[in-house]
Tab-separated table of C-alpha atoms in Angstrom:
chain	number	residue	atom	x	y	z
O	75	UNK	CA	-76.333	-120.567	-28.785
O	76	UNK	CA	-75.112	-123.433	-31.299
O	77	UNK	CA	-75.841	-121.090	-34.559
O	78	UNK	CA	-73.732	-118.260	-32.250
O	79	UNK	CA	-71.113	-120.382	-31.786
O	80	UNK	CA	-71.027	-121.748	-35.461
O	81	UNK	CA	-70.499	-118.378	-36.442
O	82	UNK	CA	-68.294	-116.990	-34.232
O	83	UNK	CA	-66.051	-120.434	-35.366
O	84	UNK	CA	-66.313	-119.644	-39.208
O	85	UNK	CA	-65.294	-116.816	-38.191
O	86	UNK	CA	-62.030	-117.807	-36.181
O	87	UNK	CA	-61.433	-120.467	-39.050
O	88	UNK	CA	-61.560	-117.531	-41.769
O	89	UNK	CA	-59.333	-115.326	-39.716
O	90	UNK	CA	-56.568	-118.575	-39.070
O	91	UNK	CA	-56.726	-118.846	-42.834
O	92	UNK	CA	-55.643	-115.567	-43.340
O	93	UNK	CA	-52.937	-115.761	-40.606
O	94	UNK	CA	-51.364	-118.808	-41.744
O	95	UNK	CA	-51.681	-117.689	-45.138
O	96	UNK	CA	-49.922	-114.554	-44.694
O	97	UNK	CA	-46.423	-116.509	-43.147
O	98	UNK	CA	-45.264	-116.729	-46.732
O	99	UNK	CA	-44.805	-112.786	-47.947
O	100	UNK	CA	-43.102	-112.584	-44.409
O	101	UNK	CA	-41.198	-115.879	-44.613
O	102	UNK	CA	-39.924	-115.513	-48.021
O	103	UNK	CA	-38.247	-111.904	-48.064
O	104	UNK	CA	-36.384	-113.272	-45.035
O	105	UNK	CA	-35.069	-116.095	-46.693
O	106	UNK	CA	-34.238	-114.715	-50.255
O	107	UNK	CA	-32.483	-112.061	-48.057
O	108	UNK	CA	-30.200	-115.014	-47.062
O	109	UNK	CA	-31.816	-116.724	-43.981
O	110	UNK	CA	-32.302	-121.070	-44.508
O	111	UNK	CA	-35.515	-121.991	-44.924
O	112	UNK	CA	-35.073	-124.620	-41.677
O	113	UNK	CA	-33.468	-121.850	-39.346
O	114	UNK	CA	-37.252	-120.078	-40.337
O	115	UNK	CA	-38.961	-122.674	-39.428
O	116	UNK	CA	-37.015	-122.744	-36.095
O	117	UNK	CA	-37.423	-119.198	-35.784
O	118	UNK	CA	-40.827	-119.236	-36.143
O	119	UNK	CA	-41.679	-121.922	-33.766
O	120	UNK	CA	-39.024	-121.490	-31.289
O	121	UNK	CA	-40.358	-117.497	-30.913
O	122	UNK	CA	-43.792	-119.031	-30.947
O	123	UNK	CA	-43.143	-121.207	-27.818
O	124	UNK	CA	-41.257	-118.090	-26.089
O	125	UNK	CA	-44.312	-115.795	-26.579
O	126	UNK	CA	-46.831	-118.705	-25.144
O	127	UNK	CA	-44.721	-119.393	-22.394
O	128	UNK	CA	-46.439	-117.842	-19.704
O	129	UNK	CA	-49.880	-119.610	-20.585
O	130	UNK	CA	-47.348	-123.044	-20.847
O	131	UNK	CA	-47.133	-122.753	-16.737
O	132	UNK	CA	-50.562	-121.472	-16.335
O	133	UNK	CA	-51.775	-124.673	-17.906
O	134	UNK	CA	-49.249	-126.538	-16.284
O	135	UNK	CA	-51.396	-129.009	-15.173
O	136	UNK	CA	-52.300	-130.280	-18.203
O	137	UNK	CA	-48.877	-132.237	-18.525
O	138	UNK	CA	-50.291	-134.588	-16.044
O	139	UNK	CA	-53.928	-134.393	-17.320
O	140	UNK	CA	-53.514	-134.979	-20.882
O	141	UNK	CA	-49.242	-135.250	-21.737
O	142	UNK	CA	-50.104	-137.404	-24.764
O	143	UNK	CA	-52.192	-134.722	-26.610
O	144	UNK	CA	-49.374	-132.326	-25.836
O	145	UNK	CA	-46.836	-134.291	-27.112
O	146	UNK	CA	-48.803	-135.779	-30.229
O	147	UNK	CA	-49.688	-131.510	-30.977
O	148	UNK	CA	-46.033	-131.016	-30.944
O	149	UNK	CA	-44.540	-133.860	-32.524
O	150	UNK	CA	-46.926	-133.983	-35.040
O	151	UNK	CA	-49.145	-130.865	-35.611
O	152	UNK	CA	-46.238	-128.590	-34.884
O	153	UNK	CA	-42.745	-129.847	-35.699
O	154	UNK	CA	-44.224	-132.921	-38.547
O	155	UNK	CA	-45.704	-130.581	-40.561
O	156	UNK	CA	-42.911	-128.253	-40.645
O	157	UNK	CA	-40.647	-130.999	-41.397
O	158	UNK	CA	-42.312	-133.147	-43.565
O	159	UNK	CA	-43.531	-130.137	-45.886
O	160	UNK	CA	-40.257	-128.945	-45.799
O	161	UNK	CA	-38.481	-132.192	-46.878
O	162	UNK	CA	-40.694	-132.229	-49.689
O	163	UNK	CA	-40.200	-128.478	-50.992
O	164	UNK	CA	-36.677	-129.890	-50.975
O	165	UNK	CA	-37.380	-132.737	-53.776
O	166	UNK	CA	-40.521	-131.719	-55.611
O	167	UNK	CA	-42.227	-128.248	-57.233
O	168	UNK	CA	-43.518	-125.540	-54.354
O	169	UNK	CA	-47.045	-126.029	-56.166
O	170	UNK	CA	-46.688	-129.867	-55.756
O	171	UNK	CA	-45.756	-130.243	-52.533
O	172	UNK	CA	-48.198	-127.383	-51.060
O	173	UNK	CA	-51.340	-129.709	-52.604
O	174	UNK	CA	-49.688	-132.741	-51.040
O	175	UNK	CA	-50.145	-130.994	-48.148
O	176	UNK	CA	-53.255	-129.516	-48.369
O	177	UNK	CA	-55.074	-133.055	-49.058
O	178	UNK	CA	-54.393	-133.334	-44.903
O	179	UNK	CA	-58.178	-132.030	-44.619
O	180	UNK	CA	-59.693	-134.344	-47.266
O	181	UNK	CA	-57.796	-137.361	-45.347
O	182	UNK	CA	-59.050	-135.940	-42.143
O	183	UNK	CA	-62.687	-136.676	-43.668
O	184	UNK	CA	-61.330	-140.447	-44.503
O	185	UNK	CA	-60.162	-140.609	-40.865
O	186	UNK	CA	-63.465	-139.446	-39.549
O	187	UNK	CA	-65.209	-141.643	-41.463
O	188	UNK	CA	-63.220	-145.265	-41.682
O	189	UNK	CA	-61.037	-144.750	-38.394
O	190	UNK	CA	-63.355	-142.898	-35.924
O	191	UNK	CA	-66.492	-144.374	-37.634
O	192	UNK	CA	-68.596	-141.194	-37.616
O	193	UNK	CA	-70.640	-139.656	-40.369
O	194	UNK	CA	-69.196	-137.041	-42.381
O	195	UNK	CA	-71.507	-134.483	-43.965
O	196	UNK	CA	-72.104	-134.825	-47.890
O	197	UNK	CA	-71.705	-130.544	-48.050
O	198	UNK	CA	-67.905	-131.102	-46.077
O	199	UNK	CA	-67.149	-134.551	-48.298
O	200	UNK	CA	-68.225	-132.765	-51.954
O	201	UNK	CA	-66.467	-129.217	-50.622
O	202	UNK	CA	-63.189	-131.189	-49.916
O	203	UNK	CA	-63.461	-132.108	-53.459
O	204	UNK	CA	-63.992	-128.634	-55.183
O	205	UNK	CA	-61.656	-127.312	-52.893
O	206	UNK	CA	-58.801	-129.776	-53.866
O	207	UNK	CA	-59.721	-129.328	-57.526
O	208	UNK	CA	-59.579	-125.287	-57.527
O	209	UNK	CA	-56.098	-126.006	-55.262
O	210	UNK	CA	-54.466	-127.729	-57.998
O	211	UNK	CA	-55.619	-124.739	-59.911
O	212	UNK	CA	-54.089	-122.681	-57.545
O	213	UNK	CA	-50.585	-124.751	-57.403
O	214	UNK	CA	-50.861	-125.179	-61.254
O	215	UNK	CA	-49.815	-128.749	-60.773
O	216	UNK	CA	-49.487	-129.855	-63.990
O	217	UNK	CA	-46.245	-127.747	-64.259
O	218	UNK	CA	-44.882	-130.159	-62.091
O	219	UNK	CA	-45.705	-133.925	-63.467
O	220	UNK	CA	-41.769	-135.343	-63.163
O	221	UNK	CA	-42.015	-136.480	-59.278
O	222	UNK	CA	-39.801	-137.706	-57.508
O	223	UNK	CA	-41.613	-140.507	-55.119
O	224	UNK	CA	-39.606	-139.951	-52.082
O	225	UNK	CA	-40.749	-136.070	-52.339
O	226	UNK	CA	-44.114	-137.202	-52.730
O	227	UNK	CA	-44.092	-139.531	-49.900
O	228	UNK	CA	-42.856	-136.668	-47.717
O	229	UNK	CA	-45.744	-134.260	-49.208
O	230	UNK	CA	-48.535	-136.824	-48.084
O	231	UNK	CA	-46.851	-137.434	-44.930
O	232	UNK	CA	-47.148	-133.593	-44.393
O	233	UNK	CA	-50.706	-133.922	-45.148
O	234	UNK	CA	-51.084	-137.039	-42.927
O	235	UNK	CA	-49.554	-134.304	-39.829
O	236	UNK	CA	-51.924	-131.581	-40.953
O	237	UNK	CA	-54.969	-133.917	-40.767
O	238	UNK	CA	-54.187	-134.695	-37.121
O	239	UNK	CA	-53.486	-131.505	-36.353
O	240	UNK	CA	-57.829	-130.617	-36.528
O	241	UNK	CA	-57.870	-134.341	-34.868
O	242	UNK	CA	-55.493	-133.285	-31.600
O	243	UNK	CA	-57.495	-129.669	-32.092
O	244	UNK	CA	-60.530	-131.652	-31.072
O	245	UNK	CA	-59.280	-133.986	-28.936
O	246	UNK	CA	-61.255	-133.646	-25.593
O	247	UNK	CA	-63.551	-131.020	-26.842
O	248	UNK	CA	-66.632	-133.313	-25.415
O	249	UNK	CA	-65.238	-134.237	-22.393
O	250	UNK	CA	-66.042	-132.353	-19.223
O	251	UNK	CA	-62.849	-131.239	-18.070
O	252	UNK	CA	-61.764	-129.918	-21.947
O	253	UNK	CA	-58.195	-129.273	-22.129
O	254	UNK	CA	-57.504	-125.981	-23.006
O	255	UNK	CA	-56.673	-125.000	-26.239
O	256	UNK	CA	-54.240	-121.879	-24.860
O	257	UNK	CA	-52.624	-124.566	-23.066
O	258	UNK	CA	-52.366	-127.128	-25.688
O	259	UNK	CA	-51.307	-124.806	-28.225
O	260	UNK	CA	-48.847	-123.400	-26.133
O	261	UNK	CA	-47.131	-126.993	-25.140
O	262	UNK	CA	-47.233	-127.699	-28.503
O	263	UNK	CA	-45.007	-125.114	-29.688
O	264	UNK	CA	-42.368	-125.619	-26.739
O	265	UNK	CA	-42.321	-129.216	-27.968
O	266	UNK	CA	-42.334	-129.066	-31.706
O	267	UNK	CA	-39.412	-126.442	-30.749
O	268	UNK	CA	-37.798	-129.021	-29.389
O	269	UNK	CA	-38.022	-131.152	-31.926
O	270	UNK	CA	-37.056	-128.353	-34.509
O	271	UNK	CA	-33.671	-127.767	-32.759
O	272	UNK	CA	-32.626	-130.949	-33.462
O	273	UNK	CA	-33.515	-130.802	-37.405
O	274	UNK	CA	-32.538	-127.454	-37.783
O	275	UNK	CA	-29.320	-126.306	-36.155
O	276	UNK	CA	-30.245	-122.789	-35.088
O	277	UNK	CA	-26.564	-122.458	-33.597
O	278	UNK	CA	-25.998	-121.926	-37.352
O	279	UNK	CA	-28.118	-119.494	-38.047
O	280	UNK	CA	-26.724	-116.564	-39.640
O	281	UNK	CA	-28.008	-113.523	-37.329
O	282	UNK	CA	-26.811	-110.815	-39.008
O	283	UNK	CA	-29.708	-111.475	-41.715
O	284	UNK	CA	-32.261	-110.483	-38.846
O	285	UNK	CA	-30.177	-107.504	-38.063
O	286	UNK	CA	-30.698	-106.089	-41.780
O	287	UNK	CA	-33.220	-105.290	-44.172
O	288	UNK	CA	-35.538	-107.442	-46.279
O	289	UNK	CA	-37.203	-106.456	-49.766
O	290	UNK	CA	-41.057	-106.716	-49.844
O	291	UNK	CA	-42.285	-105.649	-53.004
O	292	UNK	CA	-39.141	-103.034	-53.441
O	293	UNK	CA	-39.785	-101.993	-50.127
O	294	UNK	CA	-37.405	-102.571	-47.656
O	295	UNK	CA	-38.527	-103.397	-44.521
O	296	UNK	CA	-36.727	-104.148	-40.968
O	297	UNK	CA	-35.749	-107.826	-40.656
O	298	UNK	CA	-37.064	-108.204	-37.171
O	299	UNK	CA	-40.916	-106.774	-38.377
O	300	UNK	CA	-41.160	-109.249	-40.538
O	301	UNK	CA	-40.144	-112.190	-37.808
O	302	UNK	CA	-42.610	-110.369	-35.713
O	303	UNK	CA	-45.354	-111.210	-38.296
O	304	UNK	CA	-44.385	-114.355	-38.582
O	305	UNK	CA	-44.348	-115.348	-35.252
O	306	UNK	CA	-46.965	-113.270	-33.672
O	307	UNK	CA	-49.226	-113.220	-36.268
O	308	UNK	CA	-48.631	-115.914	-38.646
O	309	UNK	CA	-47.615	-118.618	-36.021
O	310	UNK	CA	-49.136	-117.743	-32.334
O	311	UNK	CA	-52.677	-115.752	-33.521
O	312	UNK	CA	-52.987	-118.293	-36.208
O	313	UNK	CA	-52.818	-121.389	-34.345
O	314	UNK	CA	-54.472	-120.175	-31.536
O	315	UNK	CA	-57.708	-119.523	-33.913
O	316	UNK	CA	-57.696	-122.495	-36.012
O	317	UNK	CA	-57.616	-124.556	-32.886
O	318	UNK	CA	-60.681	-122.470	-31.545
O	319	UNK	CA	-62.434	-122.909	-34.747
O	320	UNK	CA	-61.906	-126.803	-34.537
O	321	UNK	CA	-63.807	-126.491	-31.433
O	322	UNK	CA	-66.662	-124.470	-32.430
O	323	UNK	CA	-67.371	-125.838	-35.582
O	324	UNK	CA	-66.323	-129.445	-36.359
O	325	UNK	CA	-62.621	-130.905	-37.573
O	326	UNK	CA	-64.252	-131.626	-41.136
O	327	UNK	CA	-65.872	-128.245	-41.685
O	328	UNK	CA	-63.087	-126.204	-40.087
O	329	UNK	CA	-60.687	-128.703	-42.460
O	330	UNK	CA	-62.002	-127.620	-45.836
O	331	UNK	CA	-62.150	-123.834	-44.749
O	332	UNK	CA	-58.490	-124.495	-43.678
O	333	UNK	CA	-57.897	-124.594	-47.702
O	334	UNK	CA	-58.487	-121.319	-48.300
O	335	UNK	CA	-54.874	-120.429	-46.443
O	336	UNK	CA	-53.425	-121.825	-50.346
O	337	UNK	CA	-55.576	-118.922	-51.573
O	338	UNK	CA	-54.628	-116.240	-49.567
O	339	UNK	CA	-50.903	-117.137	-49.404
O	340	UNK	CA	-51.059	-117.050	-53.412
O	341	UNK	CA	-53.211	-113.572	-53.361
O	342	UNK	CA	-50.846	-112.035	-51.100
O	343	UNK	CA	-47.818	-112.958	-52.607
O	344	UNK	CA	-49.093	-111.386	-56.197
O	345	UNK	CA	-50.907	-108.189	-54.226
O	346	UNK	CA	-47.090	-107.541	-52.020
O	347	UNK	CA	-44.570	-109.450	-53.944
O	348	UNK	CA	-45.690	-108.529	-57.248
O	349	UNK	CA	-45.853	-112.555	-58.277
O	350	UNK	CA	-48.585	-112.993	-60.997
O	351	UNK	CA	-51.431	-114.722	-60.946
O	352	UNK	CA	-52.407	-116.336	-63.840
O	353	UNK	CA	-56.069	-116.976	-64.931
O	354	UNK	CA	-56.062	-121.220	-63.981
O	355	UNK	CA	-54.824	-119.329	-60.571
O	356	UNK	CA	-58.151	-117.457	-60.127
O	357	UNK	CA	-60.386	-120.051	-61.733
O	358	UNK	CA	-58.931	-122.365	-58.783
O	359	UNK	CA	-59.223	-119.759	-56.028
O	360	UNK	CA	-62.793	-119.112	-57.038
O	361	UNK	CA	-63.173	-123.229	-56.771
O	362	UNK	CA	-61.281	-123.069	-53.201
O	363	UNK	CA	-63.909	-120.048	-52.257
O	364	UNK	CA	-66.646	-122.420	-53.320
O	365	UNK	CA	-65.788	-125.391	-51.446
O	366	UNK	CA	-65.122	-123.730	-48.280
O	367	UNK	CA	-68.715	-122.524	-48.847
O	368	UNK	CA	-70.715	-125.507	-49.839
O	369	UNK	CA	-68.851	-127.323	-46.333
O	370	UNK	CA	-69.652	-124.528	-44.025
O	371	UNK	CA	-73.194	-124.380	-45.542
O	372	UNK	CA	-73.301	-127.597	-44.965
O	373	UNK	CA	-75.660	-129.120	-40.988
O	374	UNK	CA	-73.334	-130.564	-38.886
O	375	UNK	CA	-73.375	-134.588	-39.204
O	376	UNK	CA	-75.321	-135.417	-35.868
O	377	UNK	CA	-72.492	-137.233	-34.157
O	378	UNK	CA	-70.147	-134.459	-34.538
O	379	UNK	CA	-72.777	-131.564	-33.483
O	380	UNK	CA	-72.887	-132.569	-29.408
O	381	UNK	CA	-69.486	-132.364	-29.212
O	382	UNK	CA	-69.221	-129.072	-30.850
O	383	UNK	CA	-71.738	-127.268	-28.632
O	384	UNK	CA	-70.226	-128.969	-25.663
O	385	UNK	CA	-66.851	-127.146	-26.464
O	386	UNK	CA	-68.486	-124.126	-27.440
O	387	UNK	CA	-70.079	-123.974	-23.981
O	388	UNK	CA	-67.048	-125.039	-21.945
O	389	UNK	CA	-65.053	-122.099	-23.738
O	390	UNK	CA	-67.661	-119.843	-22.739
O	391	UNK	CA	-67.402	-121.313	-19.083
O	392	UNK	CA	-64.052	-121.130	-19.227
O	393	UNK	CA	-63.665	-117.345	-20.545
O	394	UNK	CA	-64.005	-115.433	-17.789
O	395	UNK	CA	-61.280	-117.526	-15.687
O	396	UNK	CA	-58.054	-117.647	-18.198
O	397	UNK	CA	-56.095	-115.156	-20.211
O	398	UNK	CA	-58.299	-113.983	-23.176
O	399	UNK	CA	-57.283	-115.170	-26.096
O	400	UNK	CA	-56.159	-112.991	-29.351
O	401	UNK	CA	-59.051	-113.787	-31.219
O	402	UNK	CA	-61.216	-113.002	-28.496
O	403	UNK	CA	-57.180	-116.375	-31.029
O	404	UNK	CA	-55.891	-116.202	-35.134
């Protein structure tokens, strides 16, 4: 039953990768077609938290069970993210600021191992590491060495949100009444929403870019199918995995698989935007590949294994009485 579930959440974590990683061929048409990249953001949260909705008062109860984890999701694994990454992109290189980012997993491990005082696995600790090397590959970072600090700052506070968001992910997983994650996922995107409206401004969104057409590749392609991806696809089935995966695997494993969503955002963009890839590019995807595998190959540290199998059971418990889940996530 534990190797089942261990697969079935390498699974869900490879599929979240891809999800999340294909927001940015979607995204981008959208916004070079005129859209801001904020009002996206909004857009892609806000539709998020309208399609999750009905599972939001299904799991209603869990604002009075657990309203902290809901909140801390939103505020932090939702709308901090978002915000933070995207305060960044506005100071520093793309390539820069997405590593900034993606060192959220390899602080995770830190946090496991100095906050929560667990072990960490030496297979999760030395993937982090090739996987953060091949990502810098990936980002070519070099071509961005002139930083501005505050941009910087705002990149590792990004990270800082993404490492929580495998902590909040696992929050409760080895507690008998586990919250769950349909319910926490879906409170999290009505709050970071929230939060979102407030940053972005949607009343100044320009609509008439989602009434158009958007180039992909030379292909035009109906503004509203790409926000569908987004949302749907990019957003709700890729959240709704990686917090899945969290529980069936571990935060530090599902972490360093989570860098493989650098990879496939940079794959995609060259395969449907026609944006090259140079050969650093591969070297550092193959290095990305390679530390996602040397961390899942990795046993489970003992202290984190119980508490995986316990949430891998209570899902199963829990399946046949709740709404099945797209992955069933993404």
């Amino acid at each position: 039953m534990q190797a089942s579930g261990r697969n079935a959440g390498l699974g869900l974590a490879l599929v979240s990768a891809f999800a999340f990683g294909g927001s940015g061929v979607a995204a981008k048409p959208l916004i070079e077609a005129g859209l801001d990249p904020l009002h996206m953001v909004w857009l892609r949260v806000a539709g998020a938290a309208l399609v999750l909705s009905p599972l939001a008062w299904r799991h209603r109860g869990l604002l009075l069970r657990r309203p902290a984890l809901l909140a801390g999701f939103g505020l932090i694994a939702v709308a901090g993210v978002q915000a933070f990454y995207f305060a960044s992109l506005s100071r520093i290189p793309v390539g820069v600021a997405l590593l900034l980012e993606y060192l959220g997993p390899a602080l995770l491990l830190g946090y496991i191992r100095f906050v929560q005082r667990k072990p960490v696995t030496r297979g999760a600790a030395a993937g982090a590491a090739v996987a953060v090397v091949g990502l810098a590959c990936v980002v070519e970072i070099w071509a961005g060495l002139s930083l501005d600090p505050l941009g910087v700052l705002f990149g590792l506070a990004a990270a800082c949100c993404q490492a929580f968001y495998f902590v909040f992910a696992d929050q409760g997983a080895d507690a008998d009444d586990a919250p769950d994650p349909l319910g926490v996922i879906a409170y999290g995107m009505l709050v970071g929403a929230l939060v979102m409206t407030v940053i972005a401004r949607p009343w100044e969104i320009d609509w008439q870019v989602l009434g158009g057409q958007a180039s992909v590749g030379g292909t035009m392609v109906p503004a509203p199918v790409l926000l569908a991806w987004v949302v749907l696809v990019a957003t709700v089935f890729a959240y709704l995995a990686g917090v899945v995966s969290v529980r069936r695997l571990s935060p530090q494993i599902a972490g360093v698989v989570a860098f493989l969503e650098a990879v496939v955002a940079t794959v995609f963009a060259w395969i449907l935007l026609g944006e090259h890839l140079s050969t650093w590019q591969i070297v550092g995807g193959g290095l990305v590949l390679g530390g996602a595998f040397i961390a899942q190959s990795s046993r489970q540290a003992p202290a984190t294994a119980p508490a995986a199998a316990v949430a891998a059971t209570e899902h199963d418990r829990a399946a046949p009485d709740r709404e099945p889940s797209p992955a069933a996530k993404g």
